[in-house]
mmCIF file of C-alpha atoms in Angstrom:
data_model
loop_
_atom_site.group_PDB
_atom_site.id
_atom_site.type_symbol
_atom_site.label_atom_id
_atom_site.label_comp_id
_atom_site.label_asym_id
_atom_site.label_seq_id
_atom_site.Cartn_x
_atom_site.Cartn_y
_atom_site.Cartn_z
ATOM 1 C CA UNK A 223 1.822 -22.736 -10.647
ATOM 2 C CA UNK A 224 -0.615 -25.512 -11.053
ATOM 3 C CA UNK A 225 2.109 -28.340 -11.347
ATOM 4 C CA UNK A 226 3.508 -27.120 -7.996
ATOM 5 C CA UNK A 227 0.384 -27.247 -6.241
ATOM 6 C CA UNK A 228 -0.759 -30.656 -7.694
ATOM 7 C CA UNK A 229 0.847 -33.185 -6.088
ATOM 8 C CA UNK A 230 2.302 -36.879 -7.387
ATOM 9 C CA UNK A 231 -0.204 -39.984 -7.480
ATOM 10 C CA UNK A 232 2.298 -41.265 -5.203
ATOM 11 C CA UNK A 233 0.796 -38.781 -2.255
ATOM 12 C CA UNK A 234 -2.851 -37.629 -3.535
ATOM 13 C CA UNK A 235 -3.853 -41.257 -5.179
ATOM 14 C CA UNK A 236 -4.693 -39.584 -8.709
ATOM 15 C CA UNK A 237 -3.795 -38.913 -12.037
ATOM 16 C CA UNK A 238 -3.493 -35.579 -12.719
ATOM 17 C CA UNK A 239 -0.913 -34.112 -15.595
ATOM 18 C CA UNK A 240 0.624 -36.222 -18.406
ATOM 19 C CA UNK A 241 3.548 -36.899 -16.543
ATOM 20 C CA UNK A 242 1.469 -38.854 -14.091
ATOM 21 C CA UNK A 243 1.587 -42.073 -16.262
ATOM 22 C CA UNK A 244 5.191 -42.289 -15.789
ATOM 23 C CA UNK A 245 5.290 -41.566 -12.001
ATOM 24 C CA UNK A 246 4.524 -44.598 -9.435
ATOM 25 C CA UNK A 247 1.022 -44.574 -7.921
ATOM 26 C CA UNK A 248 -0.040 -44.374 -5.028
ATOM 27 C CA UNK A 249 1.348 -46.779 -1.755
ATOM 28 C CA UNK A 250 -2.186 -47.707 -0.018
ATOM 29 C CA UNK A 251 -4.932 -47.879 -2.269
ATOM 30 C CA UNK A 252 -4.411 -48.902 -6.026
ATOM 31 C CA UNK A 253 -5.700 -46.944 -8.942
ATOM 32 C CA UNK A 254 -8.285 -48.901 -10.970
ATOM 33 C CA UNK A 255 -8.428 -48.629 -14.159
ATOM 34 C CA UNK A 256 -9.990 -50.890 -17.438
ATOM 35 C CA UNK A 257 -8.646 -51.875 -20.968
ATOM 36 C CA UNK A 258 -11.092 -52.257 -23.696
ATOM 37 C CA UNK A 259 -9.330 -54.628 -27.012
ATOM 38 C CA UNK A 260 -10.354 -54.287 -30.560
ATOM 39 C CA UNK A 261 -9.261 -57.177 -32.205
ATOM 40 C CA UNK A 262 -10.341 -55.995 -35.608
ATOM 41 C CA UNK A 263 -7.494 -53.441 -35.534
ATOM 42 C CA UNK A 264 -5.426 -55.286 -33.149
ATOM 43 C CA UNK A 265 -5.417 -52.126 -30.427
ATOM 44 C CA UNK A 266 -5.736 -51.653 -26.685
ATOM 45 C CA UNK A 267 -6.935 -48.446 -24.976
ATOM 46 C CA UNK A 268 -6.629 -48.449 -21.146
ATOM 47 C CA UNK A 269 -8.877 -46.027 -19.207
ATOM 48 C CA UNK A 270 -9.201 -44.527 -15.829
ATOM 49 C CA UNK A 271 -12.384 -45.740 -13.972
ATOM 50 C CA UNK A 272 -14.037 -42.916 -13.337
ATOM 51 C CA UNK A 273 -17.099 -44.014 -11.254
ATOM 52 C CA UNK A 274 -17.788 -47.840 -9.354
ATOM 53 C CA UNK A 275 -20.028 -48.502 -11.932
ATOM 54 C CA UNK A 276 -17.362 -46.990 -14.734
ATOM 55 C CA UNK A 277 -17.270 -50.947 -16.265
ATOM 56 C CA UNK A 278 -21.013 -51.214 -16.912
ATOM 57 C CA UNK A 279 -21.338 -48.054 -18.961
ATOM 58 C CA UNK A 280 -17.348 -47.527 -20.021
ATOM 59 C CA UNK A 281 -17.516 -44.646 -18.197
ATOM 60 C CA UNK A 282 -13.654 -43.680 -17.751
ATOM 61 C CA UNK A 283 -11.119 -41.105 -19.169
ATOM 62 C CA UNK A 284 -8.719 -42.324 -21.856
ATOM 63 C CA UNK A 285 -4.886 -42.754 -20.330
ATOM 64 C CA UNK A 286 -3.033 -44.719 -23.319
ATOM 65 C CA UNK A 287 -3.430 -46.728 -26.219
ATOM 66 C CA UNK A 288 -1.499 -49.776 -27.579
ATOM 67 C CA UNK A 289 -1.037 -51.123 -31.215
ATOM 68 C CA UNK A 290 0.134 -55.021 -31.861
ATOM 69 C CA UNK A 291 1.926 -55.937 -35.146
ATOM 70 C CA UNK A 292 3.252 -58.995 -35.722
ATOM 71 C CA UNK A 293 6.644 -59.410 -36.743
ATOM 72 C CA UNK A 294 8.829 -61.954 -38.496
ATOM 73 C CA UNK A 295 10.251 -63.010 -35.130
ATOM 74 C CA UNK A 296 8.458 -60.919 -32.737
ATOM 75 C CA UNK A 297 5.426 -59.295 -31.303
ATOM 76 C CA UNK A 298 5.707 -55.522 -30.917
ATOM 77 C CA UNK A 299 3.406 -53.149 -29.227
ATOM 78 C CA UNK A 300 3.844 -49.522 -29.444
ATOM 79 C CA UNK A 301 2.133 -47.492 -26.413
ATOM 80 C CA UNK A 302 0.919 -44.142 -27.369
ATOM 81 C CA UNK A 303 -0.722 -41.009 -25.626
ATOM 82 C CA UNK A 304 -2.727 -40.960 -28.294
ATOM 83 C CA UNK A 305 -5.720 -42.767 -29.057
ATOM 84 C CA UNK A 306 -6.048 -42.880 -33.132
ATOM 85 C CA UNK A 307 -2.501 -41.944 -34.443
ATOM 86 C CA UNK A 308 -0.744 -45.194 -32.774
ATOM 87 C CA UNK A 309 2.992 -45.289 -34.201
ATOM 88 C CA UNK A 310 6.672 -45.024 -33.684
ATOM 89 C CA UNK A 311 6.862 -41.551 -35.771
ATOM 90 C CA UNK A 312 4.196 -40.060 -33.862
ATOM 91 C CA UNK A 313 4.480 -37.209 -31.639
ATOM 92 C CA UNK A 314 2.644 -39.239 -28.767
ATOM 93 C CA UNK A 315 4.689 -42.243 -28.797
ATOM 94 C CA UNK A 316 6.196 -42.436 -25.354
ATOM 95 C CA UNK A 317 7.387 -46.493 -25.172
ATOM 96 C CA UNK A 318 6.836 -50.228 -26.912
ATOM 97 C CA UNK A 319 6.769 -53.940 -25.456
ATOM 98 C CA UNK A 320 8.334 -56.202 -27.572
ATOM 99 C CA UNK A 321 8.172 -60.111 -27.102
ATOM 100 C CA UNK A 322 10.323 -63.406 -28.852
ATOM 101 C CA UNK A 323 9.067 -65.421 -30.972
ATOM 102 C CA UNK A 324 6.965 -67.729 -28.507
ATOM 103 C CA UNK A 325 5.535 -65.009 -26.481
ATOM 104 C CA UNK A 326 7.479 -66.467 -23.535
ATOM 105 C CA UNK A 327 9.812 -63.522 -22.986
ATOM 106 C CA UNK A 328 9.202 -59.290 -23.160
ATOM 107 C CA UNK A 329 11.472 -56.736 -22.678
ATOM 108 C CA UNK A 330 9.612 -52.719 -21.709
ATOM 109 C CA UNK A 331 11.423 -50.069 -23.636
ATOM 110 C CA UNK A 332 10.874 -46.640 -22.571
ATOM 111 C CA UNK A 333 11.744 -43.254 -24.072
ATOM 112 C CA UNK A 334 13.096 -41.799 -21.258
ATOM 113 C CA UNK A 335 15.975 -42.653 -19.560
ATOM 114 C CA UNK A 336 16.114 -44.459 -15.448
ATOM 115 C CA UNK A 337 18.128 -43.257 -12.565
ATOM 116 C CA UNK A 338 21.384 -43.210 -12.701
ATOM 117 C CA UNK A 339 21.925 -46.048 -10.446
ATOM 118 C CA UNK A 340 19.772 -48.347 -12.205
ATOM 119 C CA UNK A 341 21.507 -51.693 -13.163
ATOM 120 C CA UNK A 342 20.287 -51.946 -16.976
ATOM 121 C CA UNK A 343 21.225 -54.708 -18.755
ATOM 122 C CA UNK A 344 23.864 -53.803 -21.980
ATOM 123 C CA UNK A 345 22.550 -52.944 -24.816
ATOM 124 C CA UNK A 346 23.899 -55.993 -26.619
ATOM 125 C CA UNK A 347 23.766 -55.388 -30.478
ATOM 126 C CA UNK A 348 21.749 -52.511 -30.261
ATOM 127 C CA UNK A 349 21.906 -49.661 -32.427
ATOM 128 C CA UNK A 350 19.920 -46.686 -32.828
ATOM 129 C CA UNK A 351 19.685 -43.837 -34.814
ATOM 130 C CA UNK A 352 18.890 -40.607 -33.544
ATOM 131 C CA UNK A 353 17.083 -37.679 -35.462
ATOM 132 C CA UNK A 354 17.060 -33.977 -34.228
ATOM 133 C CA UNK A 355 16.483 -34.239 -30.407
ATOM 134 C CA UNK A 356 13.914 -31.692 -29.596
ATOM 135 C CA UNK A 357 16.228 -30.487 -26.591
ATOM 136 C CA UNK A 358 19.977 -31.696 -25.720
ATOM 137 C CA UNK A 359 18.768 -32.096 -21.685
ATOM 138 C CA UNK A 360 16.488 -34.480 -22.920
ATOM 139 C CA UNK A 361 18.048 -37.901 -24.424
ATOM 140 C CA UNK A 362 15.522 -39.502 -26.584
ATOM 141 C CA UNK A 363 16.258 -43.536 -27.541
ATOM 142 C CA UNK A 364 14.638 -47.169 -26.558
ATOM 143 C CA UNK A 365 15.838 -47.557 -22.934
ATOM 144 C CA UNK A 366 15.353 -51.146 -21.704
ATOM 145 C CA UNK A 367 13.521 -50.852 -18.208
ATOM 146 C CA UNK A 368 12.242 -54.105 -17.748
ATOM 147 C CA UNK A 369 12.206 -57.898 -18.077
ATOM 148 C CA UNK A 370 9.242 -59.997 -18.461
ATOM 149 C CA UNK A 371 9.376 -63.984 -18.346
ATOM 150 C CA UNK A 372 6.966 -66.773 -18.491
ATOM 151 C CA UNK A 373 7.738 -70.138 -17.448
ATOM 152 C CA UNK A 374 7.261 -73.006 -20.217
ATOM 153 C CA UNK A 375 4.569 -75.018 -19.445
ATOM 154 C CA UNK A 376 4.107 -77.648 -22.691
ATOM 155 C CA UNK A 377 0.309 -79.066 -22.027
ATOM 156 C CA UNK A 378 -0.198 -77.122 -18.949
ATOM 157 C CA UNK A 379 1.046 -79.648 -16.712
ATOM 158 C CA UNK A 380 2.457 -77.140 -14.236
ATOM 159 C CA UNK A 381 -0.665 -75.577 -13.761
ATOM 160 C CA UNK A 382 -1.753 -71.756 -14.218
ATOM 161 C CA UNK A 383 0.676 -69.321 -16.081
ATOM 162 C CA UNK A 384 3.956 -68.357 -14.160
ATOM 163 C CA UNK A 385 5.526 -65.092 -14.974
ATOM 164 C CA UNK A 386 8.466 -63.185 -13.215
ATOM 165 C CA UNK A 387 9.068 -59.171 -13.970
ATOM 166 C CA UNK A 388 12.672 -57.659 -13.079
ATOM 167 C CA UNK A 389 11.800 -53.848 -13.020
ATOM 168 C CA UNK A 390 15.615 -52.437 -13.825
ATOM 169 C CA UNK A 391 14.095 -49.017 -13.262
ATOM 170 C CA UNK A 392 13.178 -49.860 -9.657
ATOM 171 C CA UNK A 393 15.357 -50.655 -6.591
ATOM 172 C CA UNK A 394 14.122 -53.059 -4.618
ATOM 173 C CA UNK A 395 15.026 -50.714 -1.842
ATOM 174 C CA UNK A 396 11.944 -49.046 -2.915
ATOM 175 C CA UNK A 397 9.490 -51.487 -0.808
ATOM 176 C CA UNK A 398 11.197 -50.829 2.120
ATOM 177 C CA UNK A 399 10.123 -47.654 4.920
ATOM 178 C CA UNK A 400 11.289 -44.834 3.742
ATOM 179 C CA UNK A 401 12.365 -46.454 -0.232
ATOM 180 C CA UNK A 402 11.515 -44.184 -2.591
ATOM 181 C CA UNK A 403 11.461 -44.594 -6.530
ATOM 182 C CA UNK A 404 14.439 -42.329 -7.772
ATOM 183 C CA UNK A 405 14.209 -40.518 -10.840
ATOM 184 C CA UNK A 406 11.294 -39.573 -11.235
ATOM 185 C CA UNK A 407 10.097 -37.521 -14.409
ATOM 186 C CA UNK A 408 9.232 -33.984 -14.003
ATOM 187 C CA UNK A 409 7.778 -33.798 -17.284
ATOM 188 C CA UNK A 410 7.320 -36.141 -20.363
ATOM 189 C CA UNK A 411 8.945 -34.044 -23.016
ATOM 190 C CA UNK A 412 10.032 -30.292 -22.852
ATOM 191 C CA UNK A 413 6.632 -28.959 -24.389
ATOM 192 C CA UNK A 414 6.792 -26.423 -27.274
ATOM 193 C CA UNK A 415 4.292 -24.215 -25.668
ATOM 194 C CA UNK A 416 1.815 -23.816 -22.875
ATOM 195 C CA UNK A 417 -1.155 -25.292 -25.031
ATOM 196 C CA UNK A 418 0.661 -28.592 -25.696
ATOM 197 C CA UNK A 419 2.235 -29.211 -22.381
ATOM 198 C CA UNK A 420 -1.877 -30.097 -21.265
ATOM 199 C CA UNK A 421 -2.302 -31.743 -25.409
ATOM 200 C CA UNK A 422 0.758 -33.507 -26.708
ATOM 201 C CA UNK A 423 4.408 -34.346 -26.267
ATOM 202 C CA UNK A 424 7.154 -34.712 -28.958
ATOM 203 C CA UNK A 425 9.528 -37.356 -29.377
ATOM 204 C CA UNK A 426 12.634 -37.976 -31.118
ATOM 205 C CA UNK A 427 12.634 -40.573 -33.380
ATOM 206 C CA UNK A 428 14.976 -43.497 -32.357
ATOM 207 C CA UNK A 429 15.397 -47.183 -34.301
ATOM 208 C CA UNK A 430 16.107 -49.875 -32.060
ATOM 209 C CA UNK A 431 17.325 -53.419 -33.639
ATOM 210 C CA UNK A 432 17.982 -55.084 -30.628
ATOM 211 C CA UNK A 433 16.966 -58.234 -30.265
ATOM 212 C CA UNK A 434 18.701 -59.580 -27.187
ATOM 213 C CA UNK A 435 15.698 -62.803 -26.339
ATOM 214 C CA UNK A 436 18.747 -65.746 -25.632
ATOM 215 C CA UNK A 437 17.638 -68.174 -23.108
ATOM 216 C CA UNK A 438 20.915 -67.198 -21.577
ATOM 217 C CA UNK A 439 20.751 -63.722 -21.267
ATOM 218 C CA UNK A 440 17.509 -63.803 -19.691
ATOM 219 C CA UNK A 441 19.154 -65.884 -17.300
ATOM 220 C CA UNK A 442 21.998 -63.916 -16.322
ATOM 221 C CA UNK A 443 19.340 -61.292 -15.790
ATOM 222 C CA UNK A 444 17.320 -62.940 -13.407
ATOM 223 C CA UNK A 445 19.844 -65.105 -11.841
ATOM 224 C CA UNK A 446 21.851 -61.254 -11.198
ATOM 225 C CA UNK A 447 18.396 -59.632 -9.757
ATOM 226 C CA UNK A 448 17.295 -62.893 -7.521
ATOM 227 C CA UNK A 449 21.167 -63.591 -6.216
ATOM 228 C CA UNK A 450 22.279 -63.739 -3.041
ATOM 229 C CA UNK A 451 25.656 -62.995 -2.969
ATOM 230 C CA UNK A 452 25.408 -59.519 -3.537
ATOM 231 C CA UNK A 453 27.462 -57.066 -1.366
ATOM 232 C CA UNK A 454 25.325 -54.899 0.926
ATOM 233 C CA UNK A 455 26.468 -51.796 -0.196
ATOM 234 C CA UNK A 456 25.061 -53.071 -3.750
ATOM 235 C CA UNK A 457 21.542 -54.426 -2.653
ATOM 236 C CA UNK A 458 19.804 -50.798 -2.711
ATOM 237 C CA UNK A 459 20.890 -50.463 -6.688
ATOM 238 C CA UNK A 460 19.224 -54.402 -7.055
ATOM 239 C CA UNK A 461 16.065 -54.331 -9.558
ATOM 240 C CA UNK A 462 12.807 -54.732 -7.647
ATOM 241 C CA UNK A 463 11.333 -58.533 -8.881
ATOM 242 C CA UNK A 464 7.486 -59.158 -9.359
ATOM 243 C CA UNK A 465 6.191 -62.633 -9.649
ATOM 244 C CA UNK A 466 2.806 -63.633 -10.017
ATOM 245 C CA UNK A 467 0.600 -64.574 -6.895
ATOM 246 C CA UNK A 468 0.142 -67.807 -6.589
ATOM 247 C CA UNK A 469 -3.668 -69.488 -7.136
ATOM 248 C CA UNK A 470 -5.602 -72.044 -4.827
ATOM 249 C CA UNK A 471 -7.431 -75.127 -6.218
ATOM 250 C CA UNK A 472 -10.664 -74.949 -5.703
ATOM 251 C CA UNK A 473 -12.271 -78.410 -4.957
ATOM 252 C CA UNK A 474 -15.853 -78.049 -5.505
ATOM 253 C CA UNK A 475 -15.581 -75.201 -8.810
ATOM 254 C CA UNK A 476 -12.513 -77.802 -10.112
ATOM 255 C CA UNK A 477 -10.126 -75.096 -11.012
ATOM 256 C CA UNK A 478 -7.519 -72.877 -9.931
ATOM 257 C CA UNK A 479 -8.623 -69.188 -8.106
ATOM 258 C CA UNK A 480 -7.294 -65.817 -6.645
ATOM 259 C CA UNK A 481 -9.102 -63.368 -4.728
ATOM 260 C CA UNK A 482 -9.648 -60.420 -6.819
ATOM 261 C CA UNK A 483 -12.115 -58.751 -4.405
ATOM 262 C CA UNK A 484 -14.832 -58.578 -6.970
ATOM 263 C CA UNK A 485 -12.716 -56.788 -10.008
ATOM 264 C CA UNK A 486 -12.651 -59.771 -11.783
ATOM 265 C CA UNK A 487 -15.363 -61.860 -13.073
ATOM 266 C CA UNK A 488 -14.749 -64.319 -16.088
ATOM 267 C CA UNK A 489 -12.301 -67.246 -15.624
ATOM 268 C CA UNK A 490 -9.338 -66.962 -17.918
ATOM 269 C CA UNK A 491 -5.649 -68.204 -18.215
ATOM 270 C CA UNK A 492 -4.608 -64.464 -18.959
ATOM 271 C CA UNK A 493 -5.882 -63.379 -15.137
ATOM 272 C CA UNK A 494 -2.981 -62.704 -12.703
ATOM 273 C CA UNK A 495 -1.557 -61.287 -9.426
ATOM 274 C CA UNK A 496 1.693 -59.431 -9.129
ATOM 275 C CA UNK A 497 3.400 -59.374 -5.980
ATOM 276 C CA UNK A 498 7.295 -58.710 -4.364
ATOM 277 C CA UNK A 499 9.476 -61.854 -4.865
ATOM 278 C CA UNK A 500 11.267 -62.078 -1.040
ATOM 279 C CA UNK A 501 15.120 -61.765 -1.434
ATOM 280 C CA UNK A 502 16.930 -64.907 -1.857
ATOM 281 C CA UNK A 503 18.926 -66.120 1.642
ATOM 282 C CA UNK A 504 22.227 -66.326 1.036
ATOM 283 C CA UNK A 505 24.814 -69.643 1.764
ATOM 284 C CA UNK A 506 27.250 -67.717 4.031
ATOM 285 C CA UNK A 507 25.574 -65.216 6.081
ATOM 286 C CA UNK A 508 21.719 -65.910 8.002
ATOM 287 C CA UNK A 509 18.871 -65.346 5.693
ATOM 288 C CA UNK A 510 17.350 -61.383 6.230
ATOM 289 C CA UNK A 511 14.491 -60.996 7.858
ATOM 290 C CA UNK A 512 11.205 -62.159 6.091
ATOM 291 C CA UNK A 513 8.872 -59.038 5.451
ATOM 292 C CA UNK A 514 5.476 -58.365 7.103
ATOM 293 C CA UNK A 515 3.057 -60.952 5.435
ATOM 294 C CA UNK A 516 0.427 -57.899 4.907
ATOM 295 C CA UNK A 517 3.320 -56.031 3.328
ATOM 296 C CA UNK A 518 4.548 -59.411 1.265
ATOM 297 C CA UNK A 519 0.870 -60.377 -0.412
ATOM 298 C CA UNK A 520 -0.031 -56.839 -1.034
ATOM 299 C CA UNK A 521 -0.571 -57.176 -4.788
ATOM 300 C CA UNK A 522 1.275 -54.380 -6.728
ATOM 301 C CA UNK A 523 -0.810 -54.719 -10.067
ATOM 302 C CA UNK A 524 -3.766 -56.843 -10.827
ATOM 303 C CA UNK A 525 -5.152 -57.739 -14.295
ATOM 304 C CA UNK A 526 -8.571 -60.044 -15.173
ATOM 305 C CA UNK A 527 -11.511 -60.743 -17.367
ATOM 306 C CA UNK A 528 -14.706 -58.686 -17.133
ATOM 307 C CA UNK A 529 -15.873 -59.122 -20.359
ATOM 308 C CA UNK A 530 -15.403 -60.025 -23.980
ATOM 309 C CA UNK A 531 -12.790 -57.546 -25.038
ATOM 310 C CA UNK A 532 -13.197 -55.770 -21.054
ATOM 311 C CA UNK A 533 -10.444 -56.179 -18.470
ATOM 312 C CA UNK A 534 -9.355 -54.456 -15.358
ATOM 313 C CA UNK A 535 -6.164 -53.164 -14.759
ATOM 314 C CA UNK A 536 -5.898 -52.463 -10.712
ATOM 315 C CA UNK A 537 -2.236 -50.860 -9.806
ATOM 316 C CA UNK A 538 0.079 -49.354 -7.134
ATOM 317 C CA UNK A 539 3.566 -48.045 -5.758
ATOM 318 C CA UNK A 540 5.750 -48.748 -7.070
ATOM 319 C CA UNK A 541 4.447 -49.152 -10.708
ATOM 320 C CA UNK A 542 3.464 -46.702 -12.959
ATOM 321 C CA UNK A 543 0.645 -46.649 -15.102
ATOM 322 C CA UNK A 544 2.896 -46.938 -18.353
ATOM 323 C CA UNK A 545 4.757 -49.991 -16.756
ATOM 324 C CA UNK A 546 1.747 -52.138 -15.444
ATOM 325 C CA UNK A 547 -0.085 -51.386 -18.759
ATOM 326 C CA UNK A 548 2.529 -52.876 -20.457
ATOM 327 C CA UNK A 549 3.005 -55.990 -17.934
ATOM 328 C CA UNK A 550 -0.577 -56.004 -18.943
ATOM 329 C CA UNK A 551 -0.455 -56.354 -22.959
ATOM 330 C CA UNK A 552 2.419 -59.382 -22.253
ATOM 331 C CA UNK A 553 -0.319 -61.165 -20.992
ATOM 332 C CA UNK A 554 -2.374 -60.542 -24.201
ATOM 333 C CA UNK A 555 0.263 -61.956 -26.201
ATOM 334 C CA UNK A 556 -0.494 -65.702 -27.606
ATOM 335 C CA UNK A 557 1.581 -67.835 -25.728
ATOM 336 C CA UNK A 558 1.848 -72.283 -27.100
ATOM 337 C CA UNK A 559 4.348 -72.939 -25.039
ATOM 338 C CA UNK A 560 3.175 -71.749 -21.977
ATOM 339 C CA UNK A 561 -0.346 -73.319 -21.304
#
């Protein structure tokens, strides 16, 4: 009764059940939220600002947690609803970001399958192992639902960080009036009782090998989202792409800045604007018309520096809150080659 009452953050602006974190947020106003790192246990816990003043006295209500380990050839992060038991074999584990070995490239994995007319990427040389699915509706795996790219920048002599996101999961038909973000999840997990569908979800277990971080590949994937030869009866299953806002030069302060309309307050190279990349024009027909510049700098998810381990996490349609948090930890990630 409740859950058909309550409605999405898409159309009330909050987060209400579990399911929330998975569903896009709201289209006018952005839900602000705050991540607080603990570098002695290498975690991340991302909370829901509760109050204006929620920073100053970490006043907010927890959302999702984050552990990093380090890896031979990669950086993993596993994203849990829980905010002690942090693993793969938990009960709460509901996705993972996993990075190359530079920190240059991410790929978003998600437990849940997209919409059908996604274009995902093949799984390459993945394999995966299932255990005892907890329901047959209800495919359980490492879905790949995103791409995340920095540009190399050896010395920092292109300026500020430069990142590009290719949301497979998200038609860039979704930006336009009346686009809507298919798929959507009705619930996390098929709860075992009443109790639990408020507590926890369950998970089946899934091992996923794949590695797929060739300079190539990631080219074929953005060159295929950004390309403008792409028949029009195509370009509403085309991945929405984020890119990062880009900053001004400040003459008198010496340094690079964005407007984050007082959400941000210590200078730092991890700091960053995400807004729609236009469509490319294409060679044989006239370029489409250029979008609304109020609806083509509207940022989609902002993340900066409040404090020693304290940043703000601001987001919006179409993101979710599982998706920007884990744009979010890329940026944590160390990163030589880049700056």
């Amino acid at each position: 009764m409740c859950k058909e009452i309550v409605r999405t953050p898409e159309s009330c602006g909050k987060l209400t059940f579990p399911v929330s974190l998975k569903q896009p947020g709201p289209r006018d106003v952005t839900i602000q939220c705050f991540i607080k790192r603990d570098k002695s246990n290498l975690t991340y816990h991302l909370f829901l600002c509760l109050s204006p003043a929620a920073l100053l006295v970490e006043n907010g209500k927890f959302l999702l947690s984050a552990k990093r380990t380090r890896r031979t050839t990669c950086t993993e992060y596993v994203i849990s609803m829980d905010a002690e038991n942090i693993s793969r074999s938990s009960n709460t584990y509901i996705g993972k970001l996993r990075s190359n070995f530079l920190g240059t490239k991410f790929i978003i994995y998600d437990t849940q399958p997209p919409h059908s007319g996604a274009t995902i990427p093949p799984p390459g040389r993945s394999k995966r192992f299932y255990s005892k699915k907890v329901s047959p509706k209800v495919p359980s795996g490492s879905y790949n639902i995103a791409h995340i790219t920095y540009e190399l920048n050896v010395l920092g002599t292109r300026g500020p960080r430069r990142m590009h996101c290719v949301m497979h999961s998200i038609p860039a038909s979704s930006l336009e009036p009346g686009g809507t973000v298919p798929g959507q999840p009705d619930q996390l997990l098929p709860p075992r009782s009443l109790e639990d569908s408020f507590r926890s979800m369950s998970f089946s277990k899934s091992l996923d090998h794949s590695t797929e971080f060739s300079s190539s590949r990631f080219s074929e994937i953005m060159g295929a989202a950004t390309s403008a030869d792409v028949p029009d009866s195509e370009k509403s299953k085309m991945p929405l792409v984020l890119k990062n806002k880009s900053p001004r030069w400040h003459e008198q302060l010496q340094c690079w800045c964005l407007n984050f309309r007082g959400r941000v307050t210590i200078a730092s190279v991890k700091n960053f604007q995400l807004i729609a990349a236009p469509p490319a024009a294409g060679t044989s027909q006239p370029p489409p018309p250029p979008l609304p510049p109020p609806e083509h700098d509207k940022v989609i998810l902002q993340f900066g520096k409040v404090g020693k381990d304290m940043f703000t996490m601001d987001y919006r349609y179409p993101l979710s809150a599982f998706q920007a948090f884990a744009i979010c930890l890329s940026s944590f990630d160390t990163k030589l080659a880049c700056e």
